[in-house]
Amino acid sequence: MIRFVILVVTFGLLQLLPAGDGAGLGRHGGPPSLYEQHLFKRQAETAAKSNENAGLYDSNDSVISVNAANMKEKVFQQGHASLVEFYNSYCGFCRRYAPIWKELASEILGWQRMVKVMALDCSQDENNAFCREFEVMAYPTIRFFAPFYEDGAQKIGDPITSHAKAEVINALIENLHNVTNKPEGWPDFTPLDVNHSPKSDFFSETAKYLYIVNENEANGTTVGSQVMLDFQDTPLAAVRRSRASNEPSGLKVISRDALSEIQLPIENFNRENVSAVIRAHLNGHHIKVQELTTKAVVKEVTEENISEIMEKKQEEAMRTKIKEFGPKVIYQADLEEAIRYALLREIPRIKKIDGERLLALQRFLNVLVRYFPFNDNGKKFLKEIRQYVLNSENEVNATDYAAQVKSLELNRTPVFSSNRWMGCSSVSKGLRRYPCGLWTLFHYMTVQAAESEISTDPLEVLQAMHGYIKYFFGCSECSQHFQQMASKNKIWNVTSKDDAVLWLWASHNEVNKRLAGDQTEDPDHPKIQYPTAEVCPDCRKPMLTNHHNHRQYTLEDGNEWNLLEVLQFLKQVYSFDNRNSLGLQEASLLPNKSALVDEHYQSNRSFGNVLNEMDIRMGALLYVACIVMLVIAVKMVVKRGYRKKLYTHDIMGKV
């Protein structure tokens, strides 16, 4: 009973404790500090690296690239509609989808007076808050914005849920049909009723020929509207649609002079064939129609391009150095870039973090605090973020979270020792980097958890990874694949910390096997079964038996993994001492291993698993609180001992 009272009171006291030093503080007024100047310079330099931050589209595409600074200017209150793709250049599905989006933009380029196709990269720092404002929860997200779209609360466009090109165009046409505030010259998509109105009423002032596209419900409903947009800028031709259910889908032409209908033959009823027949008919009557072509703009060599060339040369020299180290090292820079991207970009894109998502964030921050190899400032930075999230109780507002994280980073001088990818870098834009860094981060933490006594929970890191990928990882398709794989490979049946290391390794190889040859694969870093025989000869051995229950541990070349050797190899590669400092701005910012051991192991022995991360002040206050409650409890027990002794005759009466 006494222990229960002490525990309850102690918990209440802990809730009243302030956060760590500097938590919640910010810079108010005055000139920027030296570190703030350094941070601003670093952010500017990072943004200037086009080879690192360039999106999936450029000026050679028919897609208009926009950003947070100019999207509203180009989309809101415009006399045209907009079709915007919100994407993330690190998202594998976005990379596979980019050619489809380019093709779509090229195919409807002739409609640009009515609708423009755009794209915004949410992976860019300057676009992160903007994507959160527009509630972009998955990548890619497609939104339709009508002409004269007004800015305001919850004005985030109309969603288009499908990603198939034909279905996106159909959805676009339906949205164009429903436009209420129509600009001047907007097409009249209302189906004609040729049986109840004079045919001459359907001609425009300049049109010589009227083409009527009949859309039968069974054969498609938007072909006529698409063809209307194809010829909207051909003054001698008027195109209208009809919905006569008693006639097959087809094409008729009416001359202004004769007003008689002529059926034009269509082999297959689709936009391409109908437009081709109309174009041929017009050309046959010596009416020229401008052919639609994709936009092709050749970049001129400018001073900025020369700067990019110099930057690429430096990158090549760095990659040469990385190749010399080989695949048996990991880089502190990659680990830091991974959590920087996660904490400052991916997590804040979720507008409201609550419920299971909040629990997943708490678990993720907890394993970062325990196992991430940060310097002193970095460790305090992570602890303060975790404390802020814990203090938020039931809900975290993403905007407030983002502001708090940036403030905490400024208050710690400095936090990150690098601002570039090293082992996870890539020659191609948008490949590897963050996905590679995230894999590296969780591999590292599973090994650190296995090699330490901080926690006895074998699922600690895997559970944090599963929750993060499920609720925060930007590539929704990748997240679904991972969850399916985790269920199939029985992630929750892992019973030891060594098994957790092997489970993650085997799952990573499974993903590599699935994505080998995919558009997300970097030619310089093919998706292989790691480790290779050259890197670890003892990690493979001839398969003696058919392991039906362990197919993830077998290879297609007749060998199987030697799991003991693989485990030893992984523990060596992802060890604390195997981190490479290449690319760091200051080597002195690297954490000291003895300090890391003292912080975790000594606190673990003193307070146990639950309290192993409290600082000295909190521990001292807890100790004092326990002593006070113990004294109070003892006094209560002693006081009860002074009660009058109860005799038998007090009950039975004296004889």
XYZ file of C-alpha atoms in Angstrom:
655
model
C 0.000 0.000 0.000
C 2.847 2.367 0.928
C 4.633 1.657 -2.375
C 1.407 2.357 -4.285
C 0.948 5.723 -2.515
C 4.578 6.661 -3.245
C 4.200 5.749 -6.912
C 0.982 7.768 -7.341
C 2.341 10.872 -5.621
C 5.664 10.652 -7.476
C 3.883 10.438 -10.820
C 1.882 13.524 -9.914
C 5.037 15.420 -8.987
C 6.719 14.444 -12.234
C 3.860 15.942 -14.217
C 4.648 19.297 -12.589
C 8.343 19.224 -13.483
C 9.496 21.643 -16.182
C 11.046 20.399 -19.397
C 14.797 20.238 -19.843
C 16.923 23.359 -19.995
C 15.842 25.586 -22.829
C 12.685 23.644 -23.711
C 10.136 25.939 -25.257
C 12.537 28.875 -25.443
C 13.022 30.956 -28.558
C 14.858 33.978 -29.930
C 12.873 37.176 -29.455
C 14.353 40.294 -31.020
C 17.980 41.306 -31.253
C 20.546 40.366 -33.884
C 20.929 36.696 -34.814
C 23.515 34.701 -32.909
C 26.590 33.264 -34.587
C 24.903 29.884 -34.764
C 21.729 31.371 -36.220
C 23.852 33.034 -38.886
C 25.556 29.704 -39.501
C 22.207 27.891 -39.677
C 20.687 30.395 -42.087
C 23.767 30.187 -44.285
C 23.612 26.405 -44.257
C 19.930 26.407 -45.193
C 20.597 28.811 -48.047
C 23.492 26.688 -49.289
C 21.397 23.551 -49.083
C 18.530 25.128 -51.013
C 20.976 26.277 -53.679
C 22.145 22.748 -54.440
C 19.938 21.987 -57.388
C 21.426 18.554 -57.849
C 20.299 17.649 -54.351
C 16.910 19.373 -54.226
C 15.698 19.476 -57.823
C 12.258 17.960 -58.326
C 11.027 15.459 -60.881
C 10.056 18.047 -63.524
C 11.984 20.744 -65.370
C 11.468 23.280 -68.160
C 11.676 20.570 -70.819
C 8.383 19.113 -69.582
C 4.844 20.299 -70.207
C 4.348 20.317 -66.417
C 4.564 23.715 -64.717
C 6.652 23.435 -61.545
C 5.357 25.616 -58.707
C 6.351 26.147 -55.093
C 4.966 27.630 -51.897
C 5.991 31.122 -52.957
C 4.123 31.226 -56.263
C 1.475 28.493 -56.343
C -1.388 30.645 -55.060
C -0.397 33.360 -57.478
C -0.520 30.911 -60.400
C -3.630 28.989 -59.268
C -5.937 31.246 -57.253
C -8.110 33.891 -58.930
C -6.953 32.839 -62.404
C -9.069 32.670 -65.541
C -8.194 29.024 -66.035
C -8.505 25.790 -64.080
C -5.460 24.069 -62.567
C -4.598 20.411 -62.089
C -1.900 20.155 -59.421
C 0.131 17.146 -58.354
C 1.620 17.335 -54.846
C 4.516 14.882 -54.753
C 7.691 13.994 -52.899
C 10.840 13.472 -54.950
C 11.980 10.771 -52.479
C 8.749 8.800 -52.942
C 9.285 5.728 -55.116
C 5.730 5.737 -56.435
C 6.088 9.449 -57.320
C 9.162 8.657 -59.388
C 7.313 5.907 -61.232
C 4.326 8.198 -61.688
C 6.288 11.211 -62.996
C 6.467 9.910 -66.618
C 2.684 9.390 -66.556
C 2.109 12.927 -65.277
C 4.429 14.313 -67.955
C 2.582 12.331 -70.603
C -0.784 13.563 -69.341
C 0.425 17.174 -69.368
C 1.740 16.735 -72.893
C -1.506 15.193 -74.147
C -3.663 18.055 -72.883
C -1.169 20.826 -73.588
C -3.580 22.198 -76.175
C -6.112 22.792 -73.393
C -3.824 25.128 -71.438
C -6.053 28.168 -72.085
C -8.673 26.311 -70.006
C -6.544 24.163 -67.678
C -2.883 24.063 -66.734
C -1.033 21.035 -65.336
C 1.287 21.769 -62.418
C 3.390 19.980 -59.820
C 4.727 20.917 -56.379
C 7.517 19.053 -54.562
C 6.632 18.682 -50.886
C 10.124 17.363 -50.079
C 11.542 20.869 -50.406
C 12.033 22.721 -47.115
C 10.234 25.816 -48.341
C 7.183 23.766 -49.395
C 6.782 21.662 -46.272
C 4.418 23.959 -44.344
C 2.510 24.712 -47.535
C 1.793 21.018 -48.143
C 0.632 20.710 -44.550
C -1.715 23.670 -45.091
C -3.157 21.854 -48.104
C -3.526 18.643 -46.068
C -1.348 16.520 -48.330
C -1.406 13.221 -46.442
C -0.035 10.899 -49.145
C 2.059 11.124 -52.283
C 1.230 11.788 -54.999
C -1.915 13.795 -54.242
C -3.852 15.316 -57.185
C -6.157 18.303 -56.728
C -8.382 20.266 -59.121
C -8.723 24.031 -58.737
C -11.547 25.725 -60.649
C -11.153 29.083 -62.414
C -11.193 32.103 -60.071
C -10.580 29.794 -57.105
C -10.626 31.823 -53.901
C -8.133 31.592 -51.075
C -9.393 30.887 -47.577
C -9.756 28.328 -44.809
C -10.015 24.755 -46.100
C -9.621 25.978 -49.695
C -7.374 23.128 -50.738
C -8.888 22.113 -54.081
C -11.055 19.169 -55.076
C -9.364 15.752 -54.790
C -8.918 13.385 -57.725
C -8.481 9.963 -56.188
C -7.354 7.896 -59.162
C -3.819 7.984 -60.575
C -4.543 6.221 -63.876
C -4.060 8.705 -66.707
C -7.394 8.034 -68.446
C -9.304 8.235 -65.171
C -7.570 11.471 -64.178
C -8.580 13.038 -67.512
C -12.160 11.818 -67.082
C -12.256 13.289 -63.572
C -10.782 16.536 -64.903
C -13.543 16.762 -67.546
C -16.243 16.150 -64.946
C -14.806 18.978 -62.836
C -14.719 21.260 -65.880
C -18.385 20.437 -66.497
C -19.227 21.603 -62.967
C -17.459 24.986 -63.122
C -19.908 27.694 -62.084
C -17.786 30.850 -62.307
C -16.919 30.500 -65.985
C -14.290 32.718 -67.658
C -15.051 34.420 -70.954
C -14.857 31.988 -73.854
C -15.462 28.940 -71.649
C -16.774 25.978 -73.711
C -20.450 25.110 -73.441
C -20.339 21.462 -72.417
C -24.138 21.130 -72.321
C -25.190 18.224 -74.601
C -27.084 19.298 -77.740
C -30.671 18.355 -78.418
C -30.556 18.433 -82.232
C -34.119 17.185 -82.538
C -35.723 20.170 -80.798
C -33.554 23.130 -81.839
C -32.547 24.585 -85.216
C -29.116 23.344 -86.269
C -28.060 26.868 -87.174
C -28.254 27.819 -83.473
C -25.301 25.566 -82.662
C -22.784 27.314 -84.900
C -20.433 29.911 -83.486
C -20.109 33.241 -85.271
C -17.003 32.181 -87.197
C -17.541 28.436 -87.539
C -17.933 26.970 -91.010
C -18.401 23.403 -89.839
C -20.195 21.984 -86.815
C -18.995 18.625 -85.516
C -21.325 16.729 -83.183
C -19.775 13.975 -81.072
C -22.405 11.601 -79.744
C -21.428 9.952 -76.460
C -23.326 6.760 -75.827
C -23.327 5.929 -72.116
C -21.871 2.465 -72.660
C -18.899 3.671 -74.691
C -17.702 6.599 -72.631
C -18.981 9.949 -71.458
C -16.138 12.444 -71.851
C -14.824 11.931 -75.408
C -16.953 14.749 -76.808
C -15.755 17.176 -74.139
C -12.129 16.249 -74.741
C -12.506 16.821 -78.498
C -14.227 20.155 -77.821
C -11.122 21.254 -75.902
C -8.852 19.982 -78.692
C -10.484 22.386 -81.201
C -11.416 25.298 -78.927
C -8.888 27.550 -80.692
C -9.900 26.610 -84.249
C -12.311 29.418 -85.210
C -13.696 27.756 -88.380
C -14.722 24.626 -86.492
C -17.347 24.276 -83.759
C -17.427 21.021 -81.779
C -20.360 20.065 -79.566
C -21.373 16.917 -77.770
C -24.672 15.046 -77.675
C -26.014 12.201 -75.533
C -28.502 10.495 -77.849
C -29.005 7.070 -76.321
C -30.843 5.786 -79.393
C -27.744 6.297 -81.564
C -24.318 4.703 -81.318
C -21.322 6.743 -80.314
C -20.014 8.533 -83.361
C -19.282 11.753 -85.219
C -21.418 13.907 -87.509
C -20.507 17.049 -89.403
C -22.866 19.838 -90.520
C -21.884 22.535 -93.006
C -23.197 26.038 -92.381
C -24.091 26.270 -96.058
C -26.008 22.991 -96.440
C -27.153 22.345 -92.844
C -27.281 18.665 -93.688
C -25.754 15.997 -91.454
C -22.960 13.756 -92.720
C -21.841 10.783 -90.659
C -18.055 10.557 -90.530
C -16.642 7.046 -90.090
C -14.847 6.332 -86.787
C -13.003 3.020 -86.412
C -12.648 3.150 -82.620
C -14.532 5.734 -80.619
C -11.934 7.589 -78.570
C -10.496 11.062 -78.378
C -7.488 10.351 -80.609
C -9.529 8.859 -83.469
C -12.338 11.423 -83.333
C -9.874 14.330 -83.296
C -7.907 12.771 -86.159
C -11.055 12.447 -88.310
C -12.041 16.061 -87.647
C -8.531 17.244 -88.450
C -8.500 15.289 -91.703
C -11.903 16.698 -92.683
C -10.763 20.271 -92.042
C -7.499 19.753 -93.903
C -9.517 18.327 -96.808
C -11.386 21.640 -96.964
C -8.130 23.615 -96.792
C -8.605 24.626 -93.172
C -5.309 24.346 -91.323
C -5.321 23.092 -87.752
C -2.282 23.747 -85.594
C -0.735 20.489 -84.442
C -0.280 20.055 -80.702
C 3.331 19.546 -79.683
C 5.015 19.090 -76.344
C 6.866 21.974 -74.850
C 10.609 21.732 -75.430
C 12.775 24.491 -74.067
C 16.536 24.112 -74.347
C 18.347 25.522 -71.348
C 21.010 28.081 -72.061
C 24.383 27.818 -70.403
C 24.431 30.525 -67.769
C 26.627 31.411 -64.840
C 24.321 29.412 -62.581
C 24.714 26.356 -64.783
C 28.497 26.698 -64.547
C 28.151 26.807 -60.779
C 26.123 23.603 -60.946
C 28.873 21.992 -63.027
C 31.490 22.890 -60.395
C 29.230 21.504 -57.693
C 28.885 18.253 -59.629
C 32.654 17.958 -59.901
C 32.949 18.260 -56.143
C 30.238 15.637 -55.745
C 32.113 13.292 -58.076
C 35.281 13.677 -56.006
C 33.288 12.893 -52.852
C 31.680 9.831 -54.447
C 35.117 8.574 -55.461
C 36.155 8.789 -51.821
C 33.012 6.941 -50.737
C 33.742 4.123 -53.198
C 37.191 3.746 -51.657
C 35.631 3.096 -48.236
C 33.286 0.507 -49.743
C 29.917 -0.796 -48.466
C 31.136 -1.844 -45.030
C 30.879 1.582 -43.389
C 28.031 3.880 -42.450
C 28.136 7.655 -42.314
C 27.172 9.908 -39.455
C 26.029 12.413 -42.087
C 23.420 9.969 -43.448
C 22.072 9.218 -39.974
C 21.713 12.914 -39.181
C 20.139 13.782 -42.532
C 17.609 10.968 -42.028
C 16.328 12.255 -38.685
C 16.550 15.868 -39.846
C 14.222 15.014 -42.735
C 11.931 12.953 -40.514
C 11.649 15.512 -37.714
C 11.507 18.697 -39.777
C 9.704 17.547 -42.944
C 7.756 14.289 -42.750
C 6.272 14.476 -39.272
C 5.049 18.111 -39.575
C 3.133 17.372 -42.793
C 0.408 15.669 -40.683
C -1.867 18.503 -39.625
C -3.137 16.864 -36.421
C -1.208 14.118 -34.627
C -3.362 12.167 -32.200
C -4.436 8.649 -31.231
C -2.321 5.827 -32.665
C -0.313 8.315 -34.705
C 0.682 10.195 -31.535
C 1.701 6.935 -29.849
C 3.810 6.053 -32.894
C 5.560 9.431 -32.683
C 6.294 8.941 -28.993
C 7.812 5.518 -29.659
C 9.900 6.867 -32.517
C 11.257 9.725 -30.407
C 11.940 7.354 -27.540
C 14.222 5.058 -29.560
C 15.961 8.112 -31.050
C 16.694 9.432 -27.558
C 18.008 6.043 -26.494
C 20.093 4.976 -29.462
C 20.841 7.847 -31.835
C 24.551 8.800 -31.821
C 24.190 12.522 -31.236
C 26.495 15.075 -29.643
C 25.485 16.656 -26.328
C 23.418 19.360 -28.009
C 21.742 16.797 -30.240
C 20.797 14.579 -27.307
C 19.253 17.515 -25.460
C 17.485 18.526 -28.677
C 15.872 15.080 -29.019
C 14.909 14.952 -25.346
C 13.258 18.353 -25.541
C 11.256 17.350 -28.608
C 10.125 14.191 -26.832
C 9.189 16.162 -23.724
C 7.213 18.629 -25.840
C 5.278 15.765 -27.442
C 4.638 14.118 -24.069
C 3.436 17.414 -22.601
C 0.965 17.788 -25.466
C -1.080 14.942 -23.924
C -3.763 13.891 -26.424
C -2.934 15.895 -29.549
C -0.012 17.602 -31.271
C -0.665 20.431 -33.697
C 1.782 20.043 -36.572
C 2.270 23.770 -37.116
C 3.130 24.306 -33.447
C 5.334 21.211 -33.501
C 7.291 22.448 -36.529
C 7.835 25.866 -34.937
C 8.925 24.255 -31.662
C 11.419 21.921 -33.342
C 13.006 24.776 -35.280
C 13.163 26.880 -32.120
C 14.823 24.061 -30.184
C 17.344 23.577 -32.985
C 18.255 27.255 -32.803
C 18.591 27.134 -29.028
C 21.118 24.277 -29.180
C 24.420 25.424 -30.604
C 24.680 23.550 -32.998
C 22.710 20.312 -33.328
C 23.631 18.758 -36.681
C 27.215 18.253 -37.781
C 26.419 17.744 -41.476
C 24.049 19.038 -44.149
C 24.569 16.560 -46.979
C 24.047 12.912 -47.851
C 27.173 10.792 -48.150
C 26.816 7.010 -48.482
C 23.156 7.514 -49.407
C 23.818 10.160 -52.067
C 23.038 9.567 -55.736
C 24.013 10.981 -59.107
C 20.381 10.920 -60.249
C 17.978 13.479 -58.808
C 15.635 12.212 -56.126
C 17.075 8.684 -55.831
C 18.194 7.009 -52.593
C 18.963 9.712 -50.020
C 16.085 9.725 -47.507
C 14.774 6.158 -48.047
C 18.361 4.897 -47.871
C 19.008 7.012 -44.781
C 15.867 5.743 -43.044
C 16.853 2.107 -43.630
C 20.356 2.888 -42.334
C 18.925 4.616 -39.270
C 16.749 1.666 -38.221
C 19.455 -0.911 -38.983
C 21.782 1.080 -36.763
C 19.263 1.324 -33.924
C 18.380 -2.400 -33.971
C 22.079 -3.187 -33.596
C 22.558 -0.609 -30.834
C 19.540 -2.002 -28.987
C 20.903 -5.553 -29.321
C 24.343 -4.523 -28.056
C 23.082 -2.608 -25.015
C 21.135 -3.305 -21.836
C 19.019 -0.168 -22.014
C 15.875 -2.159 -22.772
C 14.848 -5.809 -22.687
C 12.077 -5.337 -25.246
C 13.107 -7.042 -28.540
C 10.334 -5.258 -30.458
C 11.212 -1.757 -29.260
C 12.916 -0.522 -32.451
C 10.820 -2.601 -34.873
C 7.619 -1.327 -33.302
C 8.858 2.266 -33.593
C 9.793 1.680 -37.245
C 6.467 0.035 -38.056
C 4.528 2.913 -36.488
C 6.607 5.576 -38.190
C 6.285 4.054 -41.655
C 2.568 3.417 -41.168
C 1.654 6.902 -40.002
C 4.371 9.285 -41.238
C 6.280 7.891 -44.226
C 5.292 10.017 -47.196
C 5.153 7.289 -49.852
C 1.736 5.727 -49.170
C 2.351 2.823 -51.559
C 5.682 2.047 -49.856
C 3.998 2.219 -46.452
C 1.311 -0.264 -47.485
C 3.900 -2.646 -48.916
C 5.903 -2.514 -45.688
C 2.864 -3.186 -43.507
C 1.877 -6.167 -45.671
C 5.419 -7.527 -45.536
C 5.600 -7.013 -41.768
C 2.407 -9.010 -41.301
C 3.536 -11.762 -43.677
C 6.946 -12.049 -42.022
C 5.397 -12.048 -38.528
C 7.139 -8.983 -37.142
C 5.331 -9.275 -33.809
C 6.686 -12.806 -33.271
C 10.284 -11.593 -32.904
C 11.458 -12.802 -29.495
C 15.033 -11.532 -29.135
C 16.992 -8.410 -29.960
C 19.318 -10.384 -32.255
C 16.266 -11.691 -34.118
C 15.121 -8.084 -34.535
C 18.425 -7.270 -36.258
C 17.993 -10.252 -38.599
C 14.306 -9.592 -39.258
C 15.003 -6.066 -40.463
C 17.952 -7.227 -42.575
C 15.889 -9.981 -44.243
C 12.980 -7.609 -44.850
C 15.296 -5.046 -46.441
C 16.619 -7.719 -48.793
C 13.040 -8.677 -49.649
C 12.275 -5.065 -50.585
C 15.458 -4.915 -52.664
C 14.413 -8.038 -54.513
C 10.963 -6.603 -55.241
C 12.309 -3.257 -56.471
C 15.315 -4.536 -58.429
C 15.161 -2.978 -61.899
C 12.490 -0.508 -60.768
C 12.595 3.187 -61.676
C 13.620 3.916 -58.094
C 16.842 1.949 -58.530
C 20.055 3.927 -58.847
C 22.257 2.397 -61.595
C 25.331 3.133 -59.474
C 23.762 1.397 -56.453
C 21.723 -1.592 -57.680
C 19.292 -3.208 -55.282
C 21.159 -6.385 -54.356
C 20.996 -9.078 -51.701
C 23.242 -7.696 -48.981
C 25.881 -8.551 -47.963
C 27.439 -9.738 -51.201
C 29.781 -12.709 -51.300
C 32.691 -10.325 -51.935
C 31.940 -8.272 -48.832
C 31.195 -11.206 -46.528
C 32.265 -14.616 -47.934
C 31.277 -16.431 -44.734
C 27.729 -15.020 -44.767
C 26.641 -17.588 -47.394
C 26.805 -21.351 -47.349
C 25.497 -24.224 -49.497
C 21.875 -25.066 -48.732
C 21.715 -28.537 -47.193
C 17.988 -28.723 -46.498
C 14.887 -27.087 -47.920
C 13.821 -24.467 -45.365
C 10.140 -24.157 -46.195
C 9.544 -22.068 -43.104
C 12.496 -19.733 -43.665
C 12.388 -18.853 -47.343
C 13.422 -15.292 -46.573
C 16.806 -16.686 -45.482
C 17.467 -18.625 -48.707
C 19.063 -17.477 -51.963
C 18.243 -18.253 -55.567
C 21.771 -19.461 -56.380
C 21.434 -22.615 -54.285
C 22.986 -21.078 -51.178
C 21.472 -20.007 -47.910
C 22.433 -17.354 -45.427
C 24.717 -18.270 -42.560
C 22.694 -16.348 -39.993
C 25.349 -16.350 -37.272
C 27.889 -14.832 -39.656
C 25.328 -12.385 -41.023
C 24.454 -11.247 -37.498
C 28.114 -10.758 -36.642
C 28.665 -8.858 -39.901
C 25.671 -6.543 -39.298
C 26.775 -5.815 -35.758
C 30.187 -4.817 -37.044
C 28.881 -2.635 -39.902
C 26.244 -0.841 -37.795
C 28.388 -0.492 -34.705
C 28.955 2.811 -32.972
C 32.673 2.786 -33.821
C 32.094 2.063 -37.532
C 30.509 5.430 -38.277
C 32.495 7.416 -40.821
C 32.963 11.166 -40.353
C 33.287 11.992 -44.064
C 31.198 15.055 -44.915
C 30.956 16.418 -41.374
C 31.538 20.111 -40.879
C 33.143 19.652 -37.485
C 34.431 16.295 -36.276
C 34.287 17.622 -32.707
C 30.486 17.454 -32.874
C 30.551 13.654 -32.892
C 29.292 12.086 -29.652
C 31.718 10.608 -27.165
C 31.073 6.919 -26.596
C 32.003 6.995 -22.924
C 29.523 9.805 -22.331
C 26.863 7.834 -24.155
C 27.573 4.776 -22.013
C 27.563 6.788 -18.784
C 24.236 8.434 -19.593
C 22.356 5.294 -20.530
C 23.885 2.499 -18.504
C 24.350 4.280 -15.190
C 20.853 5.729 -15.267
C 19.531 2.313 -16.260
C 21.107 0.647 -13.234
C 19.846 3.360 -10.898
C 16.230 3.706 -11.952
C 15.400 0.764 -14.231
C 13.989 0.768 -17.720
C 11.229 3.289 -17.117
C 13.339 6.010 -15.531
C 16.693 5.494 -17.229
C 16.561 8.776 -19.160
C 15.819 11.238 -16.374
C 18.367 13.934 -15.749
C 19.995 14.484 -12.354
C 17.517 17.147 -11.272
C 14.506 14.945 -11.899
C 16.186 11.988 -10.215
C 17.013 14.047 -7.128
C 13.471 15.356 -6.855
C 12.104 11.842 -7.199
C 14.409 10.642 -4.416
C 13.333 13.465 -2.078
C 9.660 12.839 -2.853
C 10.028 9.152 -2.023
C 11.732 9.917 1.313
C 9.020 12.428 2.279
C 6.211 10.015 1.448
C 7.984 7.206 3.283
C 8.313 9.333 6.433
C 4.639 10.297 6.248
C 3.622 6.665 5.808
C 5.753 5.521 8.753
C 4.265 8.207 10.997
C 0.774 7.089 10.060
C 1.612 3.483 10.957
C 3.240 4.491 14.264
C 0.287 6.694 15.172
C -2.082 3.776 14.706
C 0.089 1.766 17.115
C -0.835 4.108 20.025
C -4.494 3.133 19.951
C -5.948 1.644 23.118
C -5.420 -2.080 23.345
C -8.634 -4.037 23.005
C -9.322 -6.586 25.795
C -11.852 -9.407 25.914
C -13.782 -7.922 28.822
C -14.313 -4.750 26.830
C -16.515 -6.794 24.571
C -17.943 -9.453 26.965
C -18.134 -7.225 30.022
C -16.494 -7.793 33.402
C -17.413 -10.890 35.424
